[in-house]
Coordinates of C-alpha atoms in Angstrom, one line a residue:
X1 CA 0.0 0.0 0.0
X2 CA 2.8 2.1 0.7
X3 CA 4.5 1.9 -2.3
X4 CA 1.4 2.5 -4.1
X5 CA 0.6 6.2 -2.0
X6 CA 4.2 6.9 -3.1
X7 CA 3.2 6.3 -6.6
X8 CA 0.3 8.3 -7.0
X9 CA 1.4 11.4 -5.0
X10 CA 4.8 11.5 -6.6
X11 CA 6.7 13.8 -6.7
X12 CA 5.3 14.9 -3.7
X13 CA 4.9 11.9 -2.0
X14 CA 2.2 11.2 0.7
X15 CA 3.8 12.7 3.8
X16 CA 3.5 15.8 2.4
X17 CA -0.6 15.7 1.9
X18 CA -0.7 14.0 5.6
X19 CA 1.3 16.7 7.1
X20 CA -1.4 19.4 5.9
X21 CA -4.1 17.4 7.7
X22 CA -2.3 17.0 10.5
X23 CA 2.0 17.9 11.2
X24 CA 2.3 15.1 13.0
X25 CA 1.1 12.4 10.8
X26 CA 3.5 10.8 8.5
X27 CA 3.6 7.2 7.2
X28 CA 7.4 6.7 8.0
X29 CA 8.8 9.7 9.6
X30 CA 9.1 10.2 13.3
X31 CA 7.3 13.1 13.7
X32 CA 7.0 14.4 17.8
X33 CA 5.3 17.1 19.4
X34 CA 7.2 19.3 22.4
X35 CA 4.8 18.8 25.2
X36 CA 7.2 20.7 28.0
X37 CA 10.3 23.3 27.8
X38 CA 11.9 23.8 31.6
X39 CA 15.0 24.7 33.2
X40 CA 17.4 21.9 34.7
X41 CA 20.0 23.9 35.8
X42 CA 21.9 26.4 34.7
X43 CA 22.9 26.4 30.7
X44 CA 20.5 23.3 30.1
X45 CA 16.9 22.9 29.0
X46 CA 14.9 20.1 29.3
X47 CA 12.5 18.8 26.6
X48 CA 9.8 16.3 26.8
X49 CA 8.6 15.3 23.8
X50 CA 5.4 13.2 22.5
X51 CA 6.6 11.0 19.5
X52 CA 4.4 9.7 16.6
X53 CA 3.2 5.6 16.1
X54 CA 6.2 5.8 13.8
X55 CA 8.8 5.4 17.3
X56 CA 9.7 2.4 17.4
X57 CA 11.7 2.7 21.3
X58 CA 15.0 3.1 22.3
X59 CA 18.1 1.0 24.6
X60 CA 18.9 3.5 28.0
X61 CA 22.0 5.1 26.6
X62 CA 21.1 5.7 22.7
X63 CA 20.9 8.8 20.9
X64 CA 18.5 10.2 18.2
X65 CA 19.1 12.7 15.2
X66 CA 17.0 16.0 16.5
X67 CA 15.3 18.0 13.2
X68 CA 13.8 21.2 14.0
X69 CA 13.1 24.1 11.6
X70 CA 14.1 27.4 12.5
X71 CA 13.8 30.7 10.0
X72 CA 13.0 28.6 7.3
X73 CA 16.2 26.0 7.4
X74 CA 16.2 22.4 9.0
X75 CA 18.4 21.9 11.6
X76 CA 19.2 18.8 12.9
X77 CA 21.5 17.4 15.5
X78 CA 22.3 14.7 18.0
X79 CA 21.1 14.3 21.7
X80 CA 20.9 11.5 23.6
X81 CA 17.6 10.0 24.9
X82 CA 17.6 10.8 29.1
X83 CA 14.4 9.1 30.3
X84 CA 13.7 5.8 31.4
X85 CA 13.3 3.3 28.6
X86 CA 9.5 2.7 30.4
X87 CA 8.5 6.2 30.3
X88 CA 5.0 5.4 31.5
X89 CA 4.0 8.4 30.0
X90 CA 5.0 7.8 26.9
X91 CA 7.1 10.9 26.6
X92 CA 11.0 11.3 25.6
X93 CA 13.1 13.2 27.3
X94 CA 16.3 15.2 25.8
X95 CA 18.3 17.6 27.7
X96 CA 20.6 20.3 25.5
X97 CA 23.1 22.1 27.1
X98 CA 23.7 26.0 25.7
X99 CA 26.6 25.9 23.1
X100 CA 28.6 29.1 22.5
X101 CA 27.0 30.2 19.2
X102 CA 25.1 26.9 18.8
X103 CA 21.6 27.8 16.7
X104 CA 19.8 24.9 17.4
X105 CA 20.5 24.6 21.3
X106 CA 20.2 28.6 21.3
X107 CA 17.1 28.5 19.4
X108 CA 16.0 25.6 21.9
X109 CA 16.7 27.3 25.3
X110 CA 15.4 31.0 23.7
X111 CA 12.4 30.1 21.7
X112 CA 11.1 26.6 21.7
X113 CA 8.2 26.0 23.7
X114 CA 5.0 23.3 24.0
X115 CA 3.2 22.3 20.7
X116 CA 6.5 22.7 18.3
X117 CA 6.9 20.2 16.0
X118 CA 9.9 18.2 15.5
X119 CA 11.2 15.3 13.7
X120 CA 13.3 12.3 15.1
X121 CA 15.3 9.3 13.8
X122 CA 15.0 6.1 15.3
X123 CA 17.2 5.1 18.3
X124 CA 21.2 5.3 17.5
X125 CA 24.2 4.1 18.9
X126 CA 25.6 1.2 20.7
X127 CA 26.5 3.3 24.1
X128 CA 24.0 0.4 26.1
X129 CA 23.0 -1.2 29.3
X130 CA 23.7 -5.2 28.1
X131 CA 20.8 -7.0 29.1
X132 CA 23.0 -9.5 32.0
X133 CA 24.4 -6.9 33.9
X134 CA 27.3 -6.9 36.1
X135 CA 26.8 -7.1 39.7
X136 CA 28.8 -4.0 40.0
X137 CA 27.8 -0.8 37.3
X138 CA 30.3 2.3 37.4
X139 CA 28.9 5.6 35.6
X140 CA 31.0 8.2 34.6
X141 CA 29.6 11.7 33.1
X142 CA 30.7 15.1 32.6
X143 CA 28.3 17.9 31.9
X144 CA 25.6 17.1 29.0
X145 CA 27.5 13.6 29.3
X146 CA 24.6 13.1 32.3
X147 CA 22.1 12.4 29.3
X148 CA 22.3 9.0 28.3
X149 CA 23.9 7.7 31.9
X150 CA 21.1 9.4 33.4
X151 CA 18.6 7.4 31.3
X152 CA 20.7 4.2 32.4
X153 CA 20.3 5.2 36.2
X154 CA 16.5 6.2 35.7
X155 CA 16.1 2.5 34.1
X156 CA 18.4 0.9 36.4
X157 CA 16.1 2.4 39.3
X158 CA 13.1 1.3 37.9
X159 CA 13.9 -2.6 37.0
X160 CA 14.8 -2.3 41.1
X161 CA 18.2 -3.4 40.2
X162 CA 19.9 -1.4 43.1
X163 CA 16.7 -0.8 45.3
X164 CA 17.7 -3.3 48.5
X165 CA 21.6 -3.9 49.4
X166 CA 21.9 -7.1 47.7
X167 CA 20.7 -5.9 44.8
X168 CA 23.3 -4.8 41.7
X169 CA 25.4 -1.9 43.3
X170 CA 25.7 1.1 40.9
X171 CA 28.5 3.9 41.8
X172 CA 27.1 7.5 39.9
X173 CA 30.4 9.6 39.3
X174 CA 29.4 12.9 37.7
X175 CA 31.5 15.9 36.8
X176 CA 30.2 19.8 36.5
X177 CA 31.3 23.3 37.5
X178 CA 29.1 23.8 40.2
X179 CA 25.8 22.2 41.7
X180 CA 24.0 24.7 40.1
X181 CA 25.3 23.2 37.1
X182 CA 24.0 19.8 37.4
X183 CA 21.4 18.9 35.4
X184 CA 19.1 16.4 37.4
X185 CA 20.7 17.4 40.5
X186 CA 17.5 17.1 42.8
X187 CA 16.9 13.6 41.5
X188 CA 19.6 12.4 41.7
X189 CA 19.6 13.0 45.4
X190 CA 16.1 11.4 45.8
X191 CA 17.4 8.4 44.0
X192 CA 20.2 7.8 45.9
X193 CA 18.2 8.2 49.0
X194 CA 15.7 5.6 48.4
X195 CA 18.3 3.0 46.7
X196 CA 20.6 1.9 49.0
X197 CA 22.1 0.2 46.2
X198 CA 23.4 3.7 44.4
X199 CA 26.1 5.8 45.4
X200 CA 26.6 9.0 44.3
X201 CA 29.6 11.1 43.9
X202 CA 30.0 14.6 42.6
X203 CA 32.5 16.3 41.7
X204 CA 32.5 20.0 40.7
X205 CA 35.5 21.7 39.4
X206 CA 34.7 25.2 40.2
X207 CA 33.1 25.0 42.9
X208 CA 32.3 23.4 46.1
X209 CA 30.3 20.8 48.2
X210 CA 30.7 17.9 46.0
X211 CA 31.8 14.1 47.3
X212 CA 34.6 14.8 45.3
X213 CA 37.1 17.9 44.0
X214 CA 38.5 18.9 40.7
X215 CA 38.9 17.0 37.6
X216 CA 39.1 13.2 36.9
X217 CA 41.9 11.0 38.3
X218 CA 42.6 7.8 39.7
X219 CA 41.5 8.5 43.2
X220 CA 37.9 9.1 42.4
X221 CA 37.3 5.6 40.9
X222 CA 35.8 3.5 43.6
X223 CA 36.6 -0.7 44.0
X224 CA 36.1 -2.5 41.1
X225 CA 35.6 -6.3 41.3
X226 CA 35.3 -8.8 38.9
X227 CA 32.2 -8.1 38.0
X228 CA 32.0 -4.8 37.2
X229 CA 31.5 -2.5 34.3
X230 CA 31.5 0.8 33.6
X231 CA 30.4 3.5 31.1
X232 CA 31.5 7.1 30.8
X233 CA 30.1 9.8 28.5
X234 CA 31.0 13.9 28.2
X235 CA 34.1 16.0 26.8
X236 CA 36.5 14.7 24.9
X237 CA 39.2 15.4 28.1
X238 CA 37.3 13.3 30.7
X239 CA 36.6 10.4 28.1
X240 CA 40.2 10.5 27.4
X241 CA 41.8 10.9 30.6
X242 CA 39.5 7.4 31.8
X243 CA 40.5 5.5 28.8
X244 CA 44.0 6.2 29.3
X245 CA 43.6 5.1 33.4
X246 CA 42.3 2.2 31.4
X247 CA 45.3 1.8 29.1
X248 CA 47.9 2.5 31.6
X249 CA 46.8 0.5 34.5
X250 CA 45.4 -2.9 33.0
X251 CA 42.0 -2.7 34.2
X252 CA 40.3 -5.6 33.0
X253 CA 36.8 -4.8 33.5
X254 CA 34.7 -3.7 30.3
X255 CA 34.6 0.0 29.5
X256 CA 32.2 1.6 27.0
X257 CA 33.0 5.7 26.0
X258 CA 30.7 8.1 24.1
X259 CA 32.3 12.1 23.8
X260 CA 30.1 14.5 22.5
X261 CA 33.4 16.6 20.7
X262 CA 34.6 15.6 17.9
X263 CA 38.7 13.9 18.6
X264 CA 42.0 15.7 17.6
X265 CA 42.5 15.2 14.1
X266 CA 45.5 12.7 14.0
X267 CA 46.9 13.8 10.6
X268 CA 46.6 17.3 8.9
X269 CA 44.3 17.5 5.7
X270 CA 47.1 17.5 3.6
X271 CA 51.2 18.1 3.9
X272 CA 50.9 21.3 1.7
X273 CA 48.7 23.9 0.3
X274 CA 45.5 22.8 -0.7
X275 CA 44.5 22.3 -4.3
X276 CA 41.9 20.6 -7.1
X277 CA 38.6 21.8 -7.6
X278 CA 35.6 20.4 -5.6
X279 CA 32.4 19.2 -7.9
X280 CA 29.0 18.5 -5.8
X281 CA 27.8 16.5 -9.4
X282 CA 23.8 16.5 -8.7
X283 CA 23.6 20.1 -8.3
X284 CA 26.4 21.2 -10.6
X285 CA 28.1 23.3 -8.3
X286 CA 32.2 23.6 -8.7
X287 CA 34.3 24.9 -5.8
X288 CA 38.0 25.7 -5.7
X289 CA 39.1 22.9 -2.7
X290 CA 39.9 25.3 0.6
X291 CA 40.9 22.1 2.6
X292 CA 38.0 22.4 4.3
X293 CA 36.0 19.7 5.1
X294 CA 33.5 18.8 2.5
X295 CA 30.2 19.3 4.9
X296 CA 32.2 23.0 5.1
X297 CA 32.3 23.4 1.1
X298 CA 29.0 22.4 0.4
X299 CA 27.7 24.7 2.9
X300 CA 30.2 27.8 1.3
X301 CA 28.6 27.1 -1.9
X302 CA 24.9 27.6 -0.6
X303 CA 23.7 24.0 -0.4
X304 CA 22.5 22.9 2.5
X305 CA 23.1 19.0 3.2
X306 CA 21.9 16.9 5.7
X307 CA 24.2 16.6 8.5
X308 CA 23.7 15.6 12.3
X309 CA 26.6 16.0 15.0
X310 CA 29.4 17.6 12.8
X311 CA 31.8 14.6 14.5
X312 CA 31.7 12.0 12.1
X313 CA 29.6 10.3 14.8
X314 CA 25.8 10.1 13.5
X315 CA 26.7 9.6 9.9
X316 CA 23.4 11.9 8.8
X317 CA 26.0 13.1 6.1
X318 CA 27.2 10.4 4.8
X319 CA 27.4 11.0 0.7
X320 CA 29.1 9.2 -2.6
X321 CA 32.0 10.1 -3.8
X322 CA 32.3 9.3 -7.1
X323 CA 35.4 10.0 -8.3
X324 CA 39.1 11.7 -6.6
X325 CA 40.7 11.0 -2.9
X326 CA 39.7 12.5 0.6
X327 CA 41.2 12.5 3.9
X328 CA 39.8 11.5 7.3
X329 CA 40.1 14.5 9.7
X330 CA 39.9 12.3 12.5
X331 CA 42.1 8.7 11.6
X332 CA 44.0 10.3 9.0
X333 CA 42.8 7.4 6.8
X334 CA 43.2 8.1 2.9
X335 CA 40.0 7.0 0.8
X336 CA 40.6 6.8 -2.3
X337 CA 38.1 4.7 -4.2
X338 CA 35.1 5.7 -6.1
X339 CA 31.9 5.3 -6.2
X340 CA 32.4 4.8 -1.9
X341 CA 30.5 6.5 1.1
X342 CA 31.9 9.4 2.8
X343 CA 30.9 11.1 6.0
X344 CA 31.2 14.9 4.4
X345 CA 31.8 16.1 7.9
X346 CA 34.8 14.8 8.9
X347 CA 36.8 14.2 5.2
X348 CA 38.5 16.8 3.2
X349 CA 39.4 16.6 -0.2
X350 CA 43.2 15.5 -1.7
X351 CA 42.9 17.3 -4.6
X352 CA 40.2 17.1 -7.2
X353 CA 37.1 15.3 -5.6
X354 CA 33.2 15.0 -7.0
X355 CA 30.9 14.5 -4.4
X356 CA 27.2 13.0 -5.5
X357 CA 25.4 16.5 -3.9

């Protein structure tokens, strides 16, 4: 039947008739309605949203592509999922910390508010609870990190898994500023008061009152047994310094990262002067290569491409390259086949490159 409505209301297509009925129907899309804007602390904003039939549910610790049209343009980017994977309510919860100059977070703490319309992909990313857990479950965040850990904690709590002392023990190590500065913070504090099972440790790096002091280091890590694993999520600096404790020290139990920066690049985009001519071949635009990254090009040359978390993470802009070589910002990694996908974000050209845009 589907195929058919595409048929028939090509080159349209159907979603585009059902959206004028009603925004929020679509017969793929995920489609979801902002149902609450509030304040979780200071720099963040908390969004519940009401998803379409189209959702089709999420792991604690995934991450969606966010679509939301502001002046005109569609902007989309990554945030991960924060609520409870049973959300009795049916609602998902994101929570976007204020980037400097950022115009969808800026746009989302300034002027979203309740009956918006915005559009989701499904449920990304293999940052997850496994489903036999260790007895013994370490969670390490760092500002916005708090997101998906905090929808592991809020799922955690409510399968009981740390409600009684022999229960699964689960150690919450966050890093912020300040309290004022962490998002959830009242929660958290009613959690760990009625699961004896959860302890929590704060540290805040400008300010005071925390468990803890300062940034990451060895210290801070509580006992970790044999069975044990852990998870940490939030700036590039914090996920690196654990991974490297990791590295250095032998620790044997499991370790799962997520960063919300992009990584150094490990290799410049070229040894010398860039050169070659850029060609986006559906639109028939030609650019003089900058050795920028393509994403960075395209977007120079008026197009607007799809694109997601600008890290090479959600791979929203991924794109064929059909002919010429391009360089991986972030492994240094030289691709030079065509007719092979490309993540526009995080490659810049080698010379002369076409690019199926």
């Amino acid at each position: 039947m589907v195929p058919l409505l595409e048929a028939v209301t090509a080159p349209h297509g159907p979603d585009r008739y059902l959206e004028m009925l009603n925004p929020m129907w679509s017969l793929r899309e995920v489609r979801a309605k902002i149902i609450d804007v509030r304040q979780t602390a200071r720099g963040s904003v908390t969004l519940a949203l009401r998803p379409n039939g189209n959702w089709r549910g999420f792991r604690a610790g995934q991450h969606v592509a966010f679509t939301i049209e502001i002046d005109g343009v569609r902007r989309t980017r990554c945030y991960s999922l924060a609520c409870s994977v049973y959300c009795p309510d049916g609602l998902l919860e994101l929570t976007v910390a204020a980037e400097p100059e950022g115009v969808v977070s800026g746009h989302l703490h300034s002027d979203a508010g309740p009956g918006a319309m915005v559009r989701l992909s499904q449920a990304q990313g293999g940052f997850t609870l496994p489903d036999d857990r260790p007895e013994h479950i370490l969670l390490i965040s760092g500002g916005s990190g708090i997101t998906p850990v905090m929808s592991m904690l809020r799922t955690l709590c409510d399968d009981g898994f740390c409600a009684t002392d022999r229960a699964g023990r689960v150690t919450f190590l966050h890093y912020a500023r300040s309290a004022d500065h962490v998002a959830y913070r009242d929660e958290l504090a009613v959690l760990a008061a009625e699961h004896p099972g959860l302890r929590l440790l704060r540290a805040y790096t400008r300010g005071s009152g925390g468990e803890l002091a300062g940034r990451f280091e060895p210290t801070h890590l509580p006992s970790l047994g044999s069975d044990a694993a852990a998870w940490v999520c939030g700036p590039a600096g914090l996920v690196d310094a654990v991974r490297a404790l990791w590295d250095c020290t032998g620790i044997s139990v499991p370790l799962q990262t997520e960063q919300f920066t992009a990584p150094a690049a490990a290799l410049p985009a070229d040894d010398g002067e860039p050169y070659g001519e850029v060609r986006f071949t559906h639109s028939g635009r030609r650019v003089a290569n900058t050795g920028a990254t393509l994403l960075e090009q395209a977007e120079t040359a008026g197009m607007n491409p799809q694109f997601g978390c600008r890290m090479g993470i959600c791979l929203t802009c991924t794109s064929r390259k059909t002919t010429g070589s391009v360089r991986h910002l972030h492994t240094g990694e030289l691709s030079t086949e065509p007719d092979s996908e490309i993540q526009i974000c995080s490659t810049v050209p080698v010379g002369d490159v076409a690019v199926d845009l």
